[in-house]
């Protein structure tokens, strides 16, 4: 199981996560911030839980590249 979180309100719209993990992140045309696809929102944190461990690597690359460090990844 892979768990990815995004603290969306702090996103500065740099697009790195979209470049590194395009299947999981998109830029919103509305507010220019990143959207974590298929995520559930709770108190400003968006969480994606996936049974597909293969997505961990690219989501983790996105987390490491994020300049404001608002993406976390966990492999459970
Ligand atoms: S890498 Fe971080 S700051 Fe840049 S668009 Fe993605 S979430 Fe936002």
Coordinates of C-alpha atoms and ligand atoms in Angstrom, one line a residue:
X1 CA 0.0 0.0 0.0
X2 CA 1.2 3.5 -0.9
X3 CA 0.0 6.6 0.9
X4 CA 0.7 10.0 -0.7
X5 CA -0.4 13.3 0.9
X6 CA -0.4 16.8 -0.4
X7 CA -0.9 19.9 1.7
X8 CA -2.4 21.7 -1.2
X9 CA -2.9 25.3 0.2
X10 CA 0.9 25.7 0.4
X11 CA 1.5 24.8 -3.3
X12 CA 3.4 27.4 -5.3
X13 CA 2.5 25.9 -8.6
X14 CA 6.0 25.1 -9.8
X15 CA 4.8 22.0 -11.8
X16 CA 7.7 19.7 -10.7
X17 CA 5.3 17.1 -9.3
X18 CA 3.3 17.0 -12.5
X19 CA 6.5 16.5 -14.6
X20 CA 7.8 13.7 -12.3
X21 CA 4.5 11.9 -11.6
X22 CA 2.1 12.9 -14.4
X23 CA -0.3 10.1 -13.6
X24 CA -0.9 11.3 -10.1
X25 CA -0.6 15.1 -10.2
X26 CA -2.2 17.8 -12.4
X27 CA -2.1 21.5 -12.3
X28 CA -5.5 23.1 -11.7
X29 CA -6.4 25.7 -14.3
X30 CA -8.6 27.4 -11.7
X31 CA -6.0 28.3 -9.1
X32 CA -2.7 27.2 -10.5
X33 CA -2.0 24.7 -7.7
X34 CA -1.3 21.0 -7.9
X35 CA -4.1 18.4 -7.7
X36 CA -3.4 15.0 -6.3
X37 CA -5.6 12.7 -8.4
X38 CA -8.0 10.3 -6.7
X39 CA -7.2 11.9 -3.3
X40 CA -9.6 12.4 -0.4
X41 CA -9.4 15.8 1.4
X42 CA -9.4 16.3 5.1
X43 CA -8.6 19.6 6.8
X44 CA -6.5 20.8 3.8
X45 CA -4.6 17.6 3.4
X46 CA -5.3 15.5 0.3
X47 CA -4.5 11.8 0.7
X48 CA -4.2 9.1 -2.0
X49 CA -4.1 5.5 -0.9
X50 CA -3.2 3.0 -3.5
X51 CA -2.6 -0.8 -3.4
X52 CA -0.2 -0.4 -6.3
X53 CA 3.3 -0.2 -4.8
X54 CA 4.7 0.5 -8.3
X55 CA 3.5 4.1 -8.0
X56 CA 5.7 4.8 -5.0
X57 CA 8.9 5.6 -6.9
X58 CA 7.6 8.4 -9.0
X59 CA 5.5 9.9 -6.3
X60 CA 8.5 9.9 -4.1
X61 CA 10.5 11.6 -6.8
X62 CA 7.8 14.3 -6.9
X63 CA 8.0 14.6 -3.1
X64 CA 11.7 15.0 -3.1
X65 CA 11.5 17.6 -5.9
X66 CA 8.8 19.7 -4.3
X67 CA 10.5 23.0 -3.3
X68 CA 8.1 23.7 -0.4
X69 CA 8.1 20.0 0.8
X70 CA 4.3 19.6 1.0
X71 CA 4.2 16.1 -0.6
X72 CA 4.8 13.0 1.6
X73 CA 5.0 9.4 0.5
X74 CA 4.8 6.2 2.6
X75 CA 5.2 2.6 1.6
X76 CA 3.3 0.4 4.0
Ligands
LIG1 S1 6.1 20.3 -6.7 FE1 5.2 21.1 -4.8 S2 5.0 23.3 -5.0 FE2 5.5 22.4 -7.1 S3 3.4 22.2 -8.0 FE3 3.9 20.2 -7.0 S4 3.0 20.4 -4.9 FE4 3.1 22.5 -5.8

